[in-house]
Short mmCIF file of C-alpha atoms (C1' of nucleotides) in Angstrom, two decimals:
data_model
loop_
_atom_site.label_atom_id
_atom_site.label_comp_id
_atom_site.label_asym_id
_atom_site.label_seq_id
_atom_site.Cartn_x
_atom_site.Cartn_y
_atom_site.Cartn_z
CA MET I 12 237.19 73.55 295.32
CA SER I 13 236.19 76.59 293.32
CA THR I 14 238.50 78.72 291.19
CA PRO I 15 239.04 82.07 292.88
CA GLY I 16 239.54 84.97 290.52
CA ARG I 17 242.45 84.40 288.23
CA GLY I 18 243.63 87.69 286.88
CA LEU I 19 242.09 91.07 287.41
CA HIS I 20 238.92 90.27 285.49
CA GLY I 21 238.49 87.24 287.73
CA HIS I 22 238.63 89.41 290.80
CA VAL I 23 236.00 91.71 289.35
CA LEU I 24 233.78 88.70 288.65
CA ASP I 25 234.20 87.47 292.21
CA THR I 26 232.56 90.69 293.37
CA LEU I 27 230.11 91.47 290.59
CA GLY I 28 228.85 87.90 290.08
CA PRO I 29 227.69 87.34 293.64
CA ALA I 30 226.23 90.85 293.75
CA ILE I 31 224.11 90.31 290.66
CA THR I 32 222.96 86.79 291.55
CA ALA I 33 222.10 88.04 295.02
CA GLY I 34 219.77 90.55 293.42
CA ALA I 35 221.72 93.65 294.42
CA TYR I 36 220.88 95.10 291.01
CA PRO I 37 217.19 94.57 290.16
CA PRO I 38 216.49 93.26 286.64
CA GLY I 39 216.63 96.08 284.15
CA SER I 40 219.24 98.02 286.10
CA VAL I 41 221.76 99.65 283.83
CA LEU I 42 225.48 99.73 284.57
CA ARG I 43 228.08 101.59 282.58
CA THR I 44 231.37 99.94 281.68
CA ASP I 45 233.45 103.04 282.35
CA GLU I 46 231.87 103.61 285.73
CA LEU I 47 232.42 99.98 286.71
CA ALA I 48 236.03 100.18 285.55
CA GLN I 49 236.56 103.18 287.81
CA ARG I 50 234.78 101.56 290.73
CA PHE I 51 236.94 98.43 290.56
CA GLU I 52 240.06 100.40 289.63
CA VAL I 53 240.78 98.39 286.52
CA SER I 54 241.17 99.36 282.88
CA ARG I 55 238.23 99.23 280.53
CA SER I 56 239.77 96.28 278.68
CA VAL I 57 239.66 94.22 281.85
CA MET I 58 236.14 95.35 282.67
CA ARG I 59 235.01 94.52 279.17
CA GLU I 60 236.32 90.97 279.55
CA ALA I 61 234.42 90.59 282.81
CA VAL I 62 231.22 91.90 281.18
CA ARG I 63 231.65 89.42 278.33
CA VAL I 64 231.78 86.55 280.79
CA LEU I 65 228.69 87.78 282.65
CA GLU I 66 227.02 88.10 279.28
CA SER I 67 227.86 84.51 278.37
CA MET I 68 226.15 83.46 281.61
CA HIS I 69 223.12 85.51 280.59
CA LEU I 70 223.33 87.53 283.78
CA VAL I 71 223.61 90.79 281.83
CA GLU I 72 223.17 92.04 278.31
CA SER I 73 225.34 94.73 276.76
CA ARG I 74 223.77 97.09 274.25
CA ARG I 75 225.19 100.09 272.48
CA ARG I 76 224.16 103.51 273.67
CA VAL I 77 222.30 101.87 276.56
CA GLY I 78 224.87 100.16 278.74
CA VAL I 79 225.06 96.85 280.56
CA THR I 80 221.55 95.75 281.53
CA VAL I 81 220.95 93.23 284.31
CA LEU I 82 218.73 90.41 283.06
CA PRO I 83 215.85 88.82 284.99
CA LYS I 84 216.53 85.63 286.94
CA ALA I 85 214.62 83.60 284.35
CA ALA I 86 217.36 84.26 281.81
CA TRP I 87 220.31 83.15 283.93
CA ASN I 88 222.34 80.05 283.07
CA VAL I 89 221.48 78.37 286.35
CA TYR I 90 223.45 75.26 285.43
CA ASP I 91 226.72 77.15 285.21
CA PRO I 92 228.81 75.86 288.15
CA GLN I 93 230.07 79.36 288.74
CA VAL I 94 226.56 80.76 288.96
CA ILE I 95 225.57 77.91 291.27
CA ARG I 96 228.46 78.69 293.60
CA TRP I 97 227.66 82.40 293.60
CA ARG I 98 224.04 81.74 294.45
CA LEU I 99 224.90 79.17 297.12
CA ALA I 100 227.12 81.77 298.74
CA GLY I 101 224.31 84.32 298.77
CA ALA I 102 221.09 84.95 300.59
CA ASP I 103 218.78 82.54 298.77
CA ARG I 104 221.04 79.65 299.59
CA PRO I 105 218.19 77.61 301.16
CA HIS I 106 215.98 78.05 298.10
CA GLN I 107 218.87 77.13 295.83
CA LEU I 108 219.74 74.09 297.90
CA ARG I 109 216.16 72.88 297.60
CA SER I 110 216.08 73.31 293.81
CA LEU I 111 219.31 71.36 293.47
CA THR I 112 218.14 68.60 295.79
CA VAL I 113 214.96 68.16 293.74
CA LEU I 114 217.16 68.01 290.63
CA ARG I 115 219.25 65.31 292.31
CA SER I 116 216.15 63.32 293.18
CA ALA I 117 215.20 63.27 289.51
CA ILE I 118 218.61 62.51 288.06
CA GLU I 119 220.36 60.16 290.45
CA PRO I 120 217.89 57.25 290.40
CA VAL I 121 218.02 57.08 286.61
CA ALA I 122 221.80 57.46 286.70
CA ALA I 123 222.06 54.60 289.20
CA GLY I 124 219.93 52.40 286.97
CA LEU I 125 222.22 53.09 284.04
CA ALA I 126 225.28 52.56 286.21
CA ALA I 127 224.05 49.07 287.08
CA ARG I 128 224.15 48.31 283.36
CA HIS I 129 227.34 50.07 282.37
CA ALA I 130 229.66 50.25 285.39
CA THR I 131 233.10 48.76 284.84
CA PRO I 132 234.47 46.25 287.37
CA GLU I 133 236.90 48.91 288.53
CA GLN I 134 234.08 51.39 289.15
CA CYS I 135 232.21 48.70 291.08
CA SER I 136 235.14 48.07 293.38
CA GLN I 137 235.67 51.79 293.89
CA LEU I 138 232.02 52.03 294.79
CA THR I 139 232.18 49.31 297.46
CA GLU I 140 235.36 50.92 298.75
CA ARG I 141 233.60 54.25 299.21
CA ALA I 142 230.56 52.59 300.80
CA LEU I 143 232.91 50.91 303.25
CA GLY I 144 234.51 54.27 303.99
CA MET I 145 231.08 55.69 304.74
CA VAL I 146 230.33 52.85 307.16
CA GLU I 147 233.65 53.29 308.94
CA ASN I 148 233.09 57.04 309.44
CA SER I 149 229.39 56.91 310.24
CA ARG I 150 229.99 57.06 313.99
CA GLY I 151 231.92 59.34 316.29
CA HIS I 152 231.41 62.71 314.66
CA ARG I 153 233.72 62.01 311.75
CA LEU I 154 231.48 64.10 309.53
CA GLU I 155 234.30 65.43 307.37
CA GLN I 156 235.61 62.02 306.44
CA TYR I 157 232.09 60.71 305.93
CA LEU I 158 231.33 63.59 303.57
CA PHE I 159 234.48 62.87 301.58
CA HIS I 160 233.44 59.30 300.88
CA ASP I 161 229.80 60.27 300.29
CA VAL I 162 230.76 62.81 297.62
CA ALA I 163 233.12 60.35 295.95
CA PHE I 164 230.44 57.65 296.00
CA HIS I 165 227.85 59.75 294.20
CA ARG I 166 230.42 61.04 291.74
CA ILE I 167 231.28 57.48 290.74
CA VAL I 168 227.62 56.55 290.26
CA LEU I 169 227.03 59.57 288.04
CA THR I 170 230.16 58.89 286.00
CA ALA I 171 229.43 55.17 285.71
CA SER I 172 226.04 55.97 284.18
CA GLY I 173 227.91 56.62 280.96
CA ASN I 174 225.86 59.73 280.26
CA GLU I 175 227.97 62.86 280.08
CA MET I 176 225.11 65.12 281.18
CA PHE I 177 224.72 63.08 284.35
CA ALA I 178 228.45 62.91 284.92
CA ARG I 179 228.73 66.70 284.89
CA LEU I 180 226.28 66.94 287.79
CA GLY I 181 228.93 65.50 290.08
CA ASP I 182 230.00 69.00 291.05
CA VAL I 183 226.42 70.00 291.83
CA VAL I 184 225.89 66.98 294.06
CA ALA I 185 229.19 67.70 295.75
CA GLU I 186 228.06 71.26 296.49
CA VAL I 187 224.74 70.06 297.88
CA LEU I 188 226.28 67.41 300.11
CA THR I 189 229.03 69.75 301.28
CA GLY I 190 226.53 72.51 301.93
CA ARG I 191 224.34 70.19 303.96
CA THR I 192 227.22 69.10 306.17
CA HIS I 193 228.87 72.48 306.62
CA HIS I 194 226.13 75.08 306.72
CA GLU I 195 223.01 73.24 307.80
CA VAL I 196 222.82 71.91 311.28
CA MET I 197 224.31 68.46 311.44
CA PHE I 198 225.54 67.79 314.92
CA ALA I 199 224.44 64.19 314.94
CA ASP I 200 226.05 61.32 313.07
CA PRO I 201 224.54 60.48 309.67
CA ASP I 202 221.36 58.44 309.55
CA PRO I 203 222.31 54.73 309.81
CA ALA I 204 219.53 53.86 307.37
CA ALA I 205 221.14 56.08 304.72
CA VAL I 206 224.49 54.37 305.23
CA THR I 207 222.90 50.96 304.76
CA LEU I 208 221.19 52.13 301.58
CA HIS I 209 224.53 53.17 300.11
CA VAL I 210 226.04 49.77 300.86
CA GLU I 211 223.08 48.03 299.26
CA LEU I 212 223.24 50.34 296.27
CA ALA I 213 226.88 49.47 295.68
CA ALA I 214 225.89 45.81 295.76
CA ALA I 215 222.96 46.30 293.39
CA ILE I 216 225.16 48.07 290.85
CA ARG I 217 227.85 45.40 291.18
CA GLU I 218 225.23 42.72 290.50
CA GLY I 219 223.78 44.67 287.57
CA ASP I 220 220.35 44.92 289.17
CA ALA I 221 219.18 48.16 287.52
CA ALA I 222 215.67 48.21 288.97
CA ARG I 223 216.92 47.74 292.52
CA ALA I 224 219.68 50.31 292.09
CA GLU I 225 217.12 52.83 290.90
CA ALA I 226 214.72 52.08 293.76
CA LEU I 227 217.47 52.31 296.37
CA THR I 228 218.63 55.65 295.02
CA ARG I 229 215.06 56.92 295.14
CA GLU I 230 215.05 56.08 298.83
CA ILE I 231 218.33 57.91 299.35
CA THR I 232 217.20 61.08 297.58
CA ALA I 233 213.79 60.91 299.25
CA GLY I 234 215.66 60.98 302.54
CA ALA I 235 217.60 64.03 301.45
CA LEU I 236 214.36 65.80 300.52
CA GLN I 237 212.74 64.85 303.81
CA GLU I 238 215.75 66.26 305.64
CA LEU I 239 215.19 69.61 303.92
CA ASP I 240 211.51 69.59 304.83
CA ILE I 241 212.39 69.07 308.48
CA LEU I 242 214.90 71.92 308.48
CA ALA I 243 212.83 74.37 306.43
CA PRO I 244 209.21 73.23 306.20
CA MET Z 20 216.21 80.60 267.73
CA SER Z 21 219.85 81.02 268.71
CA THR Z 22 221.72 84.30 268.98
CA PRO Z 23 224.11 84.64 266.07
CA GLY Z 24 227.35 86.44 266.84
CA ARG Z 25 226.71 89.94 268.09
CA GLY Z 26 229.80 92.00 267.61
CA LEU Z 27 233.16 90.88 266.32
CA HIS Z 28 233.90 88.66 269.29
CA GLY Z 29 230.58 86.95 268.68
CA HIS Z 30 231.54 86.17 265.14
CA VAL Z 31 234.82 84.69 266.31
CA LEU Z 32 232.94 82.51 268.79
CA ASP Z 33 230.57 81.31 266.07
CA THR Z 34 233.60 79.84 264.31
CA LEU Z 35 235.87 78.82 267.18
CA GLY Z 36 233.15 77.36 269.42
CA PRO Z 37 231.83 74.82 266.91
CA ALA Z 38 235.40 73.97 265.89
CA ILE Z 39 236.48 73.18 269.43
CA THR Z 40 233.34 71.27 270.40
CA ALA Z 41 233.62 69.30 267.18
CA GLY Z 42 237.05 68.17 268.30
CA ALA Z 43 239.00 70.01 265.61
CA TYR Z 44 241.62 70.80 268.24
CA PRO Z 45 242.44 67.72 270.33
CA PRO Z 46 242.54 68.26 274.11
CA GLY Z 47 245.85 69.77 275.12
CA SER Z 48 246.27 71.66 271.84
CA VAL Z 49 247.75 75.08 272.39
CA LEU Z 50 246.53 78.17 270.55
CA ARG Z 51 248.11 81.58 270.75
CA THR Z 52 245.99 84.68 271.14
CA ASP Z 53 248.04 86.73 268.70
CA GLU Z 54 247.92 84.07 266.03
CA LEU Z 55 244.15 83.67 266.44
CA ALA Z 56 243.70 87.44 266.26
CA GLN Z 57 245.58 87.48 262.96
CA ARG Z 58 243.68 84.49 261.62
CA PHE Z 59 240.29 86.08 262.34
CA GLU Z 60 241.51 89.55 261.39
CA VAL Z 61 240.47 91.14 264.65
CA SER Z 62 242.36 93.06 267.28
CA ARG Z 63 243.80 91.30 270.29
CA SER Z 64 241.27 92.96 272.57
CA VAL Z 65 238.44 91.34 270.66
CA MET Z 66 240.18 87.98 270.59
CA ARG Z 67 240.84 88.19 274.32
CA GLU Z 68 237.14 88.73 274.97
CA ALA Z 69 236.31 85.67 272.89
CA VAL Z 70 238.88 83.60 274.77
CA ARG Z 71 237.42 84.75 278.09
CA VAL Z 72 234.01 83.48 277.05
CA LEU Z 73 235.41 80.13 275.92
CA GLU Z 74 237.24 79.99 279.24
CA SER Z 75 234.02 80.58 281.18
CA MET Z 76 232.53 77.61 279.33
CA HIS Z 77 235.58 75.57 280.34
CA LEU Z 78 236.34 74.78 276.72
CA VAL Z 79 239.82 76.28 277.02
CA GLU Z 80 242.20 77.46 279.70
CA SER Z 81 244.49 80.41 279.32
CA ARG Z 82 247.86 80.32 281.05
CA ARG Z 83 250.74 82.73 280.95
CA ARG Z 84 253.77 81.84 278.93
CA VAL Z 85 251.90 78.76 277.63
CA GLY Z 86 248.93 79.97 275.61
CA VAL Z 87 245.31 78.97 275.28
CA THR Z 88 244.98 75.26 275.97
CA VAL Z 89 242.01 73.25 274.74
CA LEU Z 90 240.46 71.32 277.65
CA PRO Z 91 239.23 67.71 277.48
CA LYS Z 92 235.55 67.10 276.86
CA ALA Z 93 235.05 66.09 280.50
CA ALA Z 94 235.69 69.68 281.58
CA TRP Z 95 233.18 71.35 279.28
CA ASN Z 96 230.06 73.07 280.59
CA VAL Z 97 227.77 70.73 278.69
CA TYR Z 98 224.66 72.44 280.11
CA ASP Z 99 225.52 75.77 278.53
CA PRO Z 100 222.84 76.30 275.86
CA GLN Z 101 225.47 77.74 273.55
CA VAL Z 102 227.67 74.67 273.92
CA ILE Z 103 224.65 72.43 273.36
CA ARG Z 104 223.80 74.26 270.14
CA TRP Z 105 227.38 74.08 268.90
CA ARG Z 106 227.53 70.36 269.56
CA LEU Z 107 224.13 69.70 268.01
CA ALA Z 108 225.34 71.47 264.89
CA GLY Z 109 228.45 69.30 264.72
CA ALA Z 110 229.38 65.75 263.90
CA ASP Z 111 228.45 64.03 267.16
CA ARG Z 112 224.90 65.28 266.89
CA PRO Z 113 223.41 61.78 267.23
CA HIS Z 114 225.41 61.08 270.39
CA GLN Z 115 224.44 64.45 271.83
CA LEU Z 116 220.79 63.92 270.98
CA ARG Z 117 220.84 60.62 272.84
CA SER Z 118 222.43 62.14 275.96
CA LEU Z 119 219.83 64.88 276.02
CA THR Z 120 216.96 62.46 275.49
CA VAL Z 121 218.13 60.36 278.42
CA LEU Z 122 218.33 63.55 280.48
CA ARG Z 123 214.76 64.36 279.45
CA SER Z 124 213.60 60.91 280.49
CA ALA Z 125 214.97 61.52 283.97
CA ILE Z 126 213.75 65.06 284.45
CA GLU Z 127 210.36 65.32 282.79
CA PRO Z 128 208.47 62.66 284.77
CA VAL Z 129 209.48 64.28 288.06
CA ALA Z 130 208.67 67.71 286.66
CA ALA Z 131 205.23 66.50 285.55
CA GLY Z 132 204.57 65.14 289.04
CA LEU Z 133 205.45 68.48 290.56
CA ALA Z 134 203.40 70.29 287.92
CA ALA Z 135 200.33 68.29 288.97
CA ARG Z 136 200.77 69.75 292.45
CA HIS Z 137 201.75 73.30 291.58
CA ALA Z 138 200.27 74.22 288.20
CA THR Z 139 198.07 77.31 288.18
CA PRO Z 140 194.61 77.14 286.59
CA GLU Z 141 195.95 79.29 283.77
CA GLN Z 142 198.81 76.88 283.11
CA CYS Z 143 196.35 74.00 283.12
CA SER Z 144 194.19 75.62 280.47
CA GLN Z 145 197.23 76.46 278.37
CA LEU Z 146 198.23 72.83 278.64
CA THR Z 147 194.90 71.50 277.38
CA GLU Z 148 195.00 74.08 274.63
CA ARG Z 149 198.39 72.81 273.45
CA ALA Z 150 197.28 69.19 273.70
CA LEU Z 151 194.29 70.06 271.54
CA GLY Z 152 196.62 71.73 269.06
CA MET Z 153 198.68 68.55 268.91
CA VAL Z 154 195.58 66.46 268.21
CA GLU Z 155 194.45 68.80 265.45
CA ASN Z 156 197.82 68.67 263.70
CA SER Z 157 198.55 64.98 264.22
CA ARG Z 158 197.35 64.04 260.76
CA GLY Z 159 198.10 65.17 257.26
CA HIS Z 160 201.82 65.90 257.47
CA ARG Z 161 201.40 69.06 259.51
CA LEU Z 162 204.66 68.28 261.29
CA GLU Z 163 205.69 71.89 261.72
CA GLN Z 164 202.52 72.93 263.49
CA TYR Z 165 202.54 69.75 265.57
CA LEU Z 166 206.11 70.47 266.68
CA PHE Z 167 205.16 73.99 267.68
CA HIS Z 168 202.46 72.80 270.05
CA ASP Z 169 204.59 69.89 271.29
CA VAL Z 170 207.44 72.22 272.29
CA ALA Z 171 205.06 74.66 273.97
CA PHE Z 172 203.40 71.80 275.85
CA HIS Z 173 206.62 70.51 277.37
CA ARG Z 174 207.80 74.02 278.17
CA ILE Z 175 204.64 74.65 280.18
CA VAL Z 176 205.03 71.41 282.11
CA LEU Z 177 208.64 72.22 283.00
CA THR Z 178 207.74 75.76 284.05
CA ALA Z 179 204.69 74.64 286.02
CA SER Z 180 206.89 72.33 288.08
CA GLY Z 181 207.93 75.42 290.00
CA ASN Z 182 211.57 74.31 289.99
CA GLU Z 183 213.84 76.78 288.22
CA MET Z 184 216.36 74.10 287.28
CA PHE Z 185 213.65 72.15 285.49
CA ALA Z 186 212.21 75.27 283.90
CA ARG Z 187 215.57 76.12 282.32
CA LEU Z 188 215.59 72.78 280.50
CA GLY Z 189 212.79 74.04 278.28
CA ASP Z 190 215.33 75.14 275.70
CA VAL Z 191 217.03 71.76 275.74
CA VAL Z 192 213.75 69.93 275.21
CA ALA Z 193 212.91 72.33 272.41
CA GLU Z 194 216.22 71.55 270.72
CA VAL Z 195 215.67 67.81 271.04
CA LEU Z 196 212.14 67.89 269.71
CA THR Z 197 213.06 70.25 266.89
CA GLY Z 198 216.09 68.15 266.02
CA ARG Z 199 213.99 65.02 265.88
CA THR Z 200 211.48 66.56 263.51
CA HIS Z 201 213.89 68.38 261.25
CA HIS Z 202 217.01 66.27 260.98
CA GLU Z 203 215.95 62.74 261.78
CA VAL Z 204 213.70 60.95 259.38
CA MET Z 205 210.09 61.68 260.16
CA PHE Z 206 208.04 61.28 257.06
CA ALA Z 207 205.10 59.73 258.84
CA ASP Z 208 202.62 61.51 261.08
CA PRO Z 209 203.36 61.40 264.80
CA ASP Z 210 202.52 58.26 266.74
CA PRO Z 211 198.81 58.45 267.69
CA ALA Z 212 199.61 56.79 271.01
CA ALA Z 213 201.97 59.65 271.89
CA VAL Z 214 199.29 62.20 271.08
CA THR Z 215 196.82 60.44 273.36
CA LEU Z 216 199.38 60.35 276.15
CA HIS Z 217 199.78 64.13 275.96
CA VAL Z 218 196.04 64.66 276.21
CA GLU Z 219 195.84 62.35 279.21
CA LEU Z 220 198.83 64.06 280.80
CA ALA Z 221 197.15 67.46 280.52
CA ALA Z 222 194.11 65.96 282.23
CA ALA Z 223 196.16 64.35 285.00
CA ILE Z 224 197.92 67.63 285.78
CA ARG Z 225 194.62 69.51 285.72
CA GLU Z 226 193.17 67.00 288.20
CA GLY Z 227 196.26 67.18 290.40
CA ASP Z 228 197.02 63.48 290.00
CA ALA Z 229 200.79 63.57 290.49
CA ALA Z 230 201.42 59.84 290.32
CA ARG Z 231 199.50 59.47 287.07
CA ALA Z 232 201.16 62.53 285.55
CA GLU Z 233 204.56 61.08 286.36
CA ALA Z 234 203.68 57.65 284.96
CA LEU Z 235 202.26 59.10 281.74
CA THR Z 236 205.36 61.22 281.21
CA ARG Z 237 207.53 58.15 281.71
CA GLU Z 238 205.61 56.52 278.88
CA ILE Z 239 206.13 59.55 276.67
CA THR Z 240 209.88 59.74 277.27
CA ALA Z 241 210.20 55.96 276.96
CA GLY Z 242 208.68 56.34 273.53
CA ALA Z 243 211.20 59.00 272.64
CA LEU Z 244 214.05 56.73 273.74
CA GLN Z 245 212.63 53.79 271.79
CA GLU Z 246 212.46 55.98 268.71
CA LEU Z 247 216.19 56.69 269.02
CA ASP Z 248 216.97 52.99 269.39
CA ILE Z 249 215.10 52.25 266.19
CA LEU Z 250 216.93 54.95 264.25
CA ALA Z 251 220.40 54.27 265.66
CA PRO Z 252 220.54 50.93 267.47
"C1'" DG J 25 272.77 65.36 289.46
"C1'" DT J 26 271.20 69.57 291.50
"C1'" DG J 27 270.73 74.05 292.53
"C1'" DA J 28 270.37 78.77 291.28
"C1'" DC J 29 270.28 82.20 287.97
"C1'" DA J 30 269.22 84.30 283.46
"C1'" DA J 31 266.75 84.75 279.12
"C1'" DA J 32 262.87 84.07 276.28
"C1'" DT J 33 258.02 83.96 275.65
"C1'" DA J 34 253.19 84.68 275.65
"C1'" DA J 35 249.53 86.30 278.34
"C1'" DG J 36 248.07 90.26 281.01
"C1'" DT J 37 247.35 95.21 281.54
"C1'" DC J 38 246.85 100.06 280.47
"C1'" DT J 39 246.00 104.12 277.69
"C1'" DG J 40 244.19 107.07 274.28
"C1'" DA J 41 242.16 107.80 270.02
"C1'" DC J 42 238.73 106.60 266.92
"C1'" DT J 43 234.19 104.29 264.99
"C1'" DT J 44 229.51 102.74 265.10
"C1'" DT J 45 225.06 102.22 266.60
"C1'" DT J 46 221.12 103.62 268.95
"C1'" DT J 47 218.14 106.69 271.16
"C1'" DG J 48 215.85 110.78 272.39
"C1'" DG J 49 214.74 115.20 271.23
"C1'" DC J 50 213.90 118.70 267.98
"C1'" DT J 51 212.18 120.79 264.00
"C1'" DC J 52 209.15 121.06 260.28
"C1'" DG J 53 205.16 120.04 257.62
"C1'" DG J 54 200.64 118.02 257.57
"C1'" DC U 2 198.02 118.48 267.66
"C1'" DC U 3 200.69 114.85 265.71
"C1'" DG U 4 203.70 112.19 262.91
"C1'" DA U 5 208.00 111.79 259.85
"C1'" DG U 6 212.39 112.59 259.54
"C1'" DC U 7 216.68 114.55 260.81
"C1'" DC U 8 220.50 115.68 264.16
"C1'" DA U 9 223.38 115.35 268.04
"C1'" DA U 10 224.81 113.04 272.15
"C1'" DA U 11 226.02 108.94 274.59
"C1'" DA U 12 227.83 104.64 275.41
"C1'" DA U 13 229.63 100.45 273.71
"C1'" DG U 14 232.75 98.65 270.26
"C1'" DT U 15 237.22 98.53 267.98
"C1'" DC U 16 242.02 99.16 267.27
"C1'" DA U 17 247.08 99.91 267.88
"C1'" DG U 18 251.09 100.14 270.59
"C1'" DA U 19 253.75 100.15 274.63
"C1'" DC U 20 254.68 98.12 278.77
"C1'" DT U 21 254.41 94.50 282.85
"C1'" DT U 22 254.54 90.01 284.83
"C1'" DA U 23 254.56 85.30 285.49
"C1'" DT U 24 256.28 80.92 283.93
"C1'" DT U 25 259.09 77.95 281.62
"C1'" DT U 26 263.23 76.39 279.88
"C1'" DG U 27 267.96 76.14 279.44
"C1'" DT U 28 272.50 76.84 281.08
"C1'" DC U 29 276.25 76.96 284.08
"C1'" DA U 30 278.68 76.36 288.18
"C1'" DC U 31 279.09 73.46 292.10
#
DNA sequence: GTGACAAATAAGTCTGACTTTTTGGCTCGG
DNA sequence: CCGAGCCAAAAAGTCAGACTTATTTGTCAC
């Protein structure tokens, strides 16, 4: 799913990125390029490229005569998929998962409403297909297959909204759903009520009923939030 | 407001970034690092750093023996503030402004609801202060001062929501509001109804009335959307 | 046609020397 | 005692050149 370090600078990022986002270096900490290059056993050119990328994510700031300063959390580009992955892999995963779920609950209902207006016939049929897939895998501990269809379903809704900002949140939703299935406790089969809501949502979008699509999605995301509250009150 | 190119690689980005996001190089176009380095009269090291940054924004992809390939719009990190600025400065500014306004209309109502629950007394007083500032500057073509308070107001709401993902959209909202005032036609004073809504919203948050705060914000963002429809139907 | 092998190509990497900016301290004069 | 201004050190920034490596493409034999 993610893109593991391509090239040497990528490997450096795979180590430094998670370390910084995990808070291993408190804000204001100063790193030196040469020292980092030695530590990771790469040339300064490679280390400089890595620092530039971290800088573009606003994780660090490089200043002459000072060094590479770690920036406070408030400055980070928290929408960068790479940063999201790093943070989800770290210690504050639960906190991160909650933030993203709240984001979902704001975005997806509006996206569903727009999808009901703009979805193409092809997108509608794909949607019903995925909903069917969810129904078929909702029993008998077929969590992996269920997840697959669930992710695809939400991706289609976001894309069908016609808004590029919404569409790009497909990866975020995928991370949240995947995280919920894999890392949180989910022994039991998915909630039957949720499955029904997805089927109804597909229908609402197909019929162009924007208000109903929005309301149904609010119920779905409300369920996701409630789930979090049960697990980590 | 933005951060103009620090260092040589920054200057290169200030030219290449807008060019790519403006579509000057169609998706799939191949650039060569050496050629770019010559064109911008910088060393390859500097150009490589610039390419790494563009790569981290998913604007381009660098592959051996092939070159630097421009990626399709669908791959771009459209939430990267830098990318947003580049696109707002380019030709599809209207389209971009609409996408962001729709995003606002999804996020801000939920954020306002959360703010009503979580805002500190200090944030509440700041909010009323800003609302007052908006009222005072709502007449007599004091657009610049009005904008200043408007931006601050929405920033506080997003921050007070307590959700870091929402808080980071403060910059986006600032860009949208600023863009509306500066580049779109706004000879007239701001809509008095909008001003009233902001005052009421500050009150609702202060009183902890989440439902009312959310509803009022929906009215505000609906107004912003309507404004766009009038200007570019 | 297909398989393997060889050549060309552009990114990737490393090294060392040099430049530029910033900061912190030091001196000197008030 | 304190401030202005100057100097030196430190670290990032820049450049040039040589070398490595992966990938593609083309060719040739089978």
